[in-house]
mmCIF file of C-alpha atoms in Angstrom:
data_model
loop_
_atom_site.group_PDB
_atom_site.id
_atom_site.type_symbol
_atom_site.label_atom_id
_atom_site.label_comp_id
_atom_site.label_asym_id
_atom_site.label_seq_id
_atom_site.Cartn_x
_atom_site.Cartn_y
_atom_site.Cartn_z
ATOM 1 C CA GLN A 18 109.970 232.067 105.475
ATOM 2 C CA LYS A 19 113.429 230.673 104.883
ATOM 3 C CA GLU A 20 116.356 233.036 105.184
ATOM 4 C CA VAL A 21 117.635 231.976 101.749
ATOM 5 C CA GLU A 22 115.589 230.641 98.860
ATOM 6 C CA GLN A 23 117.099 228.809 95.904
ATOM 7 C CA ASP A 24 115.361 226.960 93.094
ATOM 8 C CA PRO A 25 116.442 223.307 93.381
ATOM 9 C CA GLY A 26 116.212 222.640 89.648
ATOM 10 C CA PRO A 27 117.315 220.436 88.077
ATOM 11 C CA LEU A 28 118.493 222.743 85.326
ATOM 12 C CA SER A 29 119.531 221.078 82.091
ATOM 13 C CA VAL A 30 121.346 223.047 79.379
ATOM 14 C CA PRO A 31 123.358 222.219 76.252
ATOM 15 C CA GLU A 32 127.107 222.661 76.252
ATOM 16 C CA GLY A 33 128.091 226.254 75.482
ATOM 17 C CA ALA A 34 124.936 227.795 76.944
ATOM 18 C CA ILE A 35 124.930 230.653 79.409
ATOM 19 C CA VAL A 36 123.639 229.501 82.779
ATOM 20 C CA SER A 37 121.958 231.747 85.316
ATOM 21 C CA LEU A 38 121.609 230.571 88.910
ATOM 22 C CA ASN A 39 119.827 232.672 91.497
ATOM 23 C CA CYS A 40 119.063 233.059 95.174
ATOM 24 C CA THR A 41 116.826 235.420 97.072
ATOM 25 C CA TYR A 42 117.150 236.272 100.727
ATOM 26 C CA SER A 43 115.182 238.068 103.377
ATOM 27 C CA ASN A 44 117.775 239.445 105.789
ATOM 28 C CA SER A 45 119.004 242.897 104.775
ATOM 29 C CA ALA A 46 121.984 242.512 107.131
ATOM 30 C CA PHE A 47 123.687 240.032 104.810
ATOM 31 C CA GLN A 48 126.836 241.535 103.332
ATOM 32 C CA TYR A 49 128.998 238.582 102.334
ATOM 33 C CA PHE A 50 127.843 236.366 99.514
ATOM 34 C CA MET A 51 129.325 233.139 98.285
ATOM 35 C CA TRP A 52 128.712 230.514 95.650
ATOM 36 C CA TYR A 53 129.814 226.938 96.118
ATOM 37 C CA ARG A 54 130.031 224.116 93.631
ATOM 38 C CA GLN A 55 129.422 220.611 94.916
ATOM 39 C CA TYR A 56 130.130 217.565 92.819
ATOM 40 C CA SER A 57 128.436 214.315 93.695
ATOM 41 C CA ARG A 58 129.993 212.673 96.756
ATOM 42 C CA LYS A 59 132.204 215.693 97.449
ATOM 43 C CA GLY A 60 132.127 218.617 99.849
ATOM 44 C CA PRO A 61 131.180 222.135 98.696
ATOM 45 C CA GLU A 62 134.003 223.982 96.953
ATOM 46 C CA LEU A 63 134.138 227.782 97.154
ATOM 47 C CA LEU A 64 133.654 229.222 93.673
ATOM 48 C CA MET A 65 132.957 232.921 94.086
ATOM 49 C CA TYR A 66 132.972 235.388 96.953
ATOM 50 C CA THR A 67 131.468 238.877 96.877
ATOM 51 C CA TYR A 68 131.237 241.572 99.467
ATOM 52 C CA SER A 69 128.214 243.887 99.365
ATOM 53 C CA SER A 70 126.631 244.842 96.028
ATOM 54 C CA GLY A 71 128.088 244.687 92.559
ATOM 55 C CA ASN A 72 129.616 242.242 90.142
ATOM 56 C CA LYS A 73 132.639 240.028 90.307
ATOM 57 C CA GLU A 74 134.079 238.091 87.420
ATOM 58 C CA ASP A 75 136.439 235.131 87.431
ATOM 59 C CA GLY A 76 136.993 233.431 84.105
ATOM 60 C CA ARG A 77 133.694 232.046 82.875
ATOM 61 C CA PHE A 78 131.953 232.855 86.155
ATOM 62 C CA THR A 79 130.283 236.122 87.134
ATOM 63 C CA ALA A 80 128.650 236.743 90.499
ATOM 64 C CA GLN A 81 126.136 239.560 90.899
ATOM 65 C CA VAL A 82 124.646 240.955 94.070
ATOM 66 C CA ASP A 83 121.646 243.279 94.127
ATOM 67 C CA LYS A 84 121.106 244.166 97.757
ATOM 68 C CA SER A 85 118.164 246.453 97.012
ATOM 69 C CA SER A 86 116.269 243.462 95.625
ATOM 70 C CA LYS A 87 117.884 240.930 97.989
ATOM 71 C CA TYR A 88 118.849 238.887 94.970
ATOM 72 C CA ILE A 89 122.113 237.254 93.968
ATOM 73 C CA SER A 90 123.078 235.516 90.756
ATOM 74 C CA LEU A 91 125.818 233.356 89.361
ATOM 75 C CA PHE A 92 126.343 233.330 85.600
ATOM 76 C CA ILE A 93 128.343 230.642 83.853
ATOM 77 C CA ARG A 94 129.410 231.426 80.287
ATOM 78 C CA ASP A 95 130.277 228.782 77.717
ATOM 79 C CA SER A 96 129.072 226.048 80.069
ATOM 80 C CA GLN A 97 130.906 222.735 79.963
ATOM 81 C CA PRO A 98 129.860 219.202 80.955
ATOM 82 C CA SER A 99 132.402 219.497 83.771
ATOM 83 C CA ASP A 100 130.223 222.285 85.226
ATOM 84 C CA SER A 101 127.542 219.688 85.978
ATOM 85 C CA ALA A 102 127.172 219.855 89.743
ATOM 86 C CA THR A 103 124.998 221.304 92.469
ATOM 87 C CA TYR A 104 125.515 225.018 93.089
ATOM 88 C CA LEU A 105 124.862 226.402 96.557
ATOM 89 C CA CYS A 106 124.571 230.037 97.488
ATOM 90 C CA ALA A 107 125.592 231.149 100.950
ATOM 91 C CA MET A 108 125.607 234.412 102.818
ATOM 92 C CA SER A 109 126.619 235.973 106.088
ATOM 93 C CA GLY A 110 125.965 239.182 107.923
ATOM 94 C CA GLY A 111 129.491 239.555 109.224
ATOM 95 C CA ASN A 112 129.132 237.121 112.078
ATOM 96 C CA PHE A 113 131.313 234.447 110.539
ATOM 97 C CA ASN A 114 130.072 231.905 113.027
ATOM 98 C CA LYS A 115 126.843 231.788 111.093
ATOM 99 C CA PHE A 116 126.302 231.186 107.406
ATOM 100 C CA TYR A 117 122.999 230.773 105.656
ATOM 101 C CA PHE A 118 122.808 228.384 102.742
ATOM 102 C CA GLY A 119 120.426 227.858 99.878
ATOM 103 C CA SER A 120 119.256 224.328 99.219
ATOM 104 C CA GLY A 121 121.299 224.114 96.017
ATOM 105 C CA THR A 122 120.481 224.044 92.295
ATOM 106 C CA LYS A 123 121.434 220.919 90.393
ATOM 107 C CA LEU A 124 122.900 221.770 86.986
ATOM 108 C CA ASN A 125 123.370 219.318 84.132
ATOM 109 C CA VAL A 126 125.314 220.460 81.072
ATOM 110 C CA LYS A 127 124.727 218.088 78.185
ATOM 111 C CA PRO A 128 127.536 217.495 75.662
ATOM 112 C CA SER B 556 142.152 229.290 102.066
ATOM 113 C CA ALA B 557 142.164 226.099 104.107
ATOM 114 C CA VAL B 558 142.571 222.456 103.230
ATOM 115 C CA ILE B 559 140.434 220.099 105.256
ATOM 116 C CA SER B 560 140.869 216.356 105.422
ATOM 117 C CA GLN B 561 137.786 214.531 106.606
ATOM 118 C CA LYS B 562 137.402 210.829 107.170
ATOM 119 C CA PRO B 563 135.862 208.416 106.675
ATOM 120 C CA SER B 564 134.495 209.500 103.323
ATOM 121 C CA ARG B 565 131.624 207.063 103.648
ATOM 122 C CA ASP B 566 130.353 204.336 105.907
ATOM 123 C CA ILE B 567 127.447 201.979 106.285
ATOM 124 C CA CYS B 568 126.535 201.372 109.918
ATOM 125 C CA GLN B 569 124.121 199.258 111.871
ATOM 126 C CA ARG B 570 121.405 201.039 113.820
ATOM 127 C CA GLY B 571 122.233 201.478 117.481
ATOM 128 C CA THR B 572 125.973 201.846 116.875
ATOM 129 C CA SER B 573 128.124 204.988 116.836
ATOM 130 C CA LEU B 574 130.430 206.502 114.242
ATOM 131 C CA THR B 575 133.176 209.036 114.832
ATOM 132 C CA ILE B 576 134.084 211.404 112.013
ATOM 133 C CA GLN B 577 137.458 213.111 112.023
ATOM 134 C CA CYS B 578 138.383 216.479 110.578
ATOM 135 C CA GLN B 579 141.961 217.751 110.191
ATOM 136 C CA VAL B 580 142.787 221.282 108.987
ATOM 137 C CA ASP B 581 146.100 222.386 107.497
ATOM 138 C CA SER B 582 146.188 225.560 109.608
ATOM 139 C CA GLN B 583 145.147 226.648 113.063
ATOM 140 C CA VAL B 584 141.597 227.916 113.309
ATOM 141 C CA THR B 585 139.645 229.172 116.271
ATOM 142 C CA MET B 586 136.346 227.534 115.435
ATOM 143 C CA MET B 587 135.311 224.466 113.507
ATOM 144 C CA PHE B 588 131.783 223.831 112.369
ATOM 145 C CA TRP B 589 129.860 220.617 111.806
ATOM 146 C CA TYR B 590 127.012 220.464 109.306
ATOM 147 C CA ARG B 591 124.523 217.898 108.133
ATOM 148 C CA GLN B 592 123.350 217.837 104.539
ATOM 149 C CA GLN B 593 120.333 215.737 103.696
ATOM 150 C CA PRO B 594 119.441 214.986 100.066
ATOM 151 C CA GLY B 595 118.006 218.013 98.299
ATOM 152 C CA GLN B 596 118.244 220.123 101.426
ATOM 153 C CA SER B 597 120.325 222.990 102.612
ATOM 154 C CA LEU B 598 123.256 222.574 104.967
ATOM 155 C CA THR B 599 122.130 222.482 108.577
ATOM 156 C CA LEU B 600 124.558 223.573 111.263
ATOM 157 C CA ILE B 601 124.852 220.978 114.013
ATOM 158 C CA ALA B 602 127.353 222.660 116.311
ATOM 159 C CA THR B 603 130.335 224.956 116.593
ATOM 160 C CA ALA B 604 133.487 223.571 118.191
ATOM 161 C CA ASN B 605 135.863 225.935 119.943
ATOM 162 C CA GLN B 606 139.179 224.649 121.229
ATOM 163 C CA GLY B 607 139.271 224.423 124.993
ATOM 164 C CA SER B 608 135.546 224.723 125.607
ATOM 165 C CA GLU B 609 132.371 222.740 125.095
ATOM 166 C CA ALA B 610 130.783 222.831 121.686
ATOM 167 C CA THR B 611 127.766 225.040 121.077
ATOM 168 C CA TYR B 612 124.810 223.139 119.637
ATOM 169 C CA GLU B 613 122.066 224.456 117.405
ATOM 170 C CA SER B 614 118.415 223.967 118.155
ATOM 171 C CA GLY B 615 117.420 220.364 117.568
ATOM 172 C CA PHE B 616 120.878 218.914 118.190
ATOM 173 C CA VAL B 617 122.119 217.667 121.561
ATOM 174 C CA ILE B 618 125.460 216.695 122.956
ATOM 175 C CA ASP B 619 124.389 213.177 123.904
ATOM 176 C CA LYS B 620 123.542 212.422 120.299
ATOM 177 C CA PHE B 621 126.389 214.350 118.641
ATOM 178 C CA PRO B 622 129.334 214.587 121.042
ATOM 179 C CA ILE B 623 132.181 216.698 119.678
ATOM 180 C CA SER B 624 135.815 216.869 120.638
ATOM 181 C CA ARG B 625 138.227 219.705 119.855
ATOM 182 C CA PRO B 626 141.577 218.781 121.379
ATOM 183 C CA ASN B 627 143.636 221.368 119.465
ATOM 184 C CA LEU B 628 143.388 224.143 116.870
ATOM 185 C CA THR B 629 143.652 221.855 113.828
ATOM 186 C CA PHE B 630 141.507 218.846 114.717
ATOM 187 C CA SER B 631 137.958 217.950 115.678
ATOM 188 C CA THR B 632 135.748 214.894 115.815
ATOM 189 C CA LEU B 633 131.991 214.478 115.608
ATOM 190 C CA THR B 634 130.379 211.287 116.883
ATOM 191 C CA VAL B 635 126.943 210.234 115.727
ATOM 192 C CA SER B 636 125.643 208.100 118.593
ATOM 193 C CA ASN B 637 122.998 205.409 118.825
ATOM 194 C CA MET B 638 122.312 205.753 115.129
ATOM 195 C CA SER B 639 118.976 205.271 113.443
ATOM 196 C CA PRO B 640 118.129 205.340 109.713
ATOM 197 C CA GLU B 641 117.081 208.995 110.146
ATOM 198 C CA ASP B 642 120.750 209.819 110.741
ATOM 199 C CA SER B 643 121.614 208.782 107.186
ATOM 200 C CA SER B 644 123.051 211.932 105.693
ATOM 201 C CA ILE B 645 126.225 213.684 104.622
ATOM 202 C CA TYR B 646 128.186 215.199 107.486
ATOM 203 C CA LEU B 647 130.572 218.050 106.739
ATOM 204 C CA CYS B 648 133.138 219.900 108.765
ATOM 205 C CA SER B 649 133.923 223.492 107.933
ATOM 206 C CA VAL B 650 136.286 226.286 108.934
ATOM 207 C CA VAL B 651 136.236 230.025 108.348
ATOM 208 C CA PRO B 652 139.831 231.305 108.346
ATOM 209 C CA TYR B 653 138.768 234.847 107.397
ATOM 210 C CA THR B 654 135.385 235.540 105.790
ATOM 211 C CA GLU B 655 134.709 232.496 103.600
ATOM 212 C CA ALA B 656 133.701 229.023 104.707
ATOM 213 C CA PHE B 657 135.735 226.017 103.530
ATOM 214 C CA PHE B 658 134.546 222.435 103.726
ATOM 215 C CA GLY B 659 135.893 218.952 104.010
ATOM 216 C CA GLN B 660 134.863 216.429 101.390
ATOM 217 C CA GLY B 661 132.102 215.107 103.613
ATOM 218 C CA THR B 662 131.200 211.788 105.206
ATOM 219 C CA ARG B 663 128.331 209.957 103.569
ATOM 220 C CA LEU B 664 126.653 207.942 106.314
ATOM 221 C CA THR B 665 124.081 205.230 105.677
ATOM 222 C CA VAL B 666 122.400 203.603 108.661
ATOM 223 C CA VAL B 667 120.760 200.241 108.067
#
């Protein structure tokens, strides 16, 4: 079993839709959770960072962590074509020498 | 945060040759990390580079194939040696200044 599971998509939505991206994980020691956005031919860009359980909002983006279910989500409101990218989840148990990444979900927002 | 400059951004190389990828960070960091990202796959950690000591390699990666240098706290190189088409991938360097990982823009390597 992989440490982190993420649906690869692709996910195609119309402009303005609410997007939900998810990851599940198996290691209950994970405490730090991140979402990265990766445009084609670019490196991953940190989008959201959450410590432990709860929600965090930043503009159109909301990150949720449910540690009891070992499930994290990223919501994108009012999605835009510029949001079209691959979204990677990542997590760490506090040993910042080691991060665990999902395989990425490819999102396409159609104008 | 950290700003990472990685080069080259892409290259096409002949099999059997070597390519050195450079990574420059805008601040001093203790450790730098090198990843490989194959299409549709998760990031795979190749090695961790600590200034002043030999790099630590993950299972499946060896120093002869992926030699790493770390001459100071802001710079590292990764060499992909004796390349084969299976080495075609995106290579990324990363740093963790506090608790979040930051990445360079990646090197897209194609071996022909």
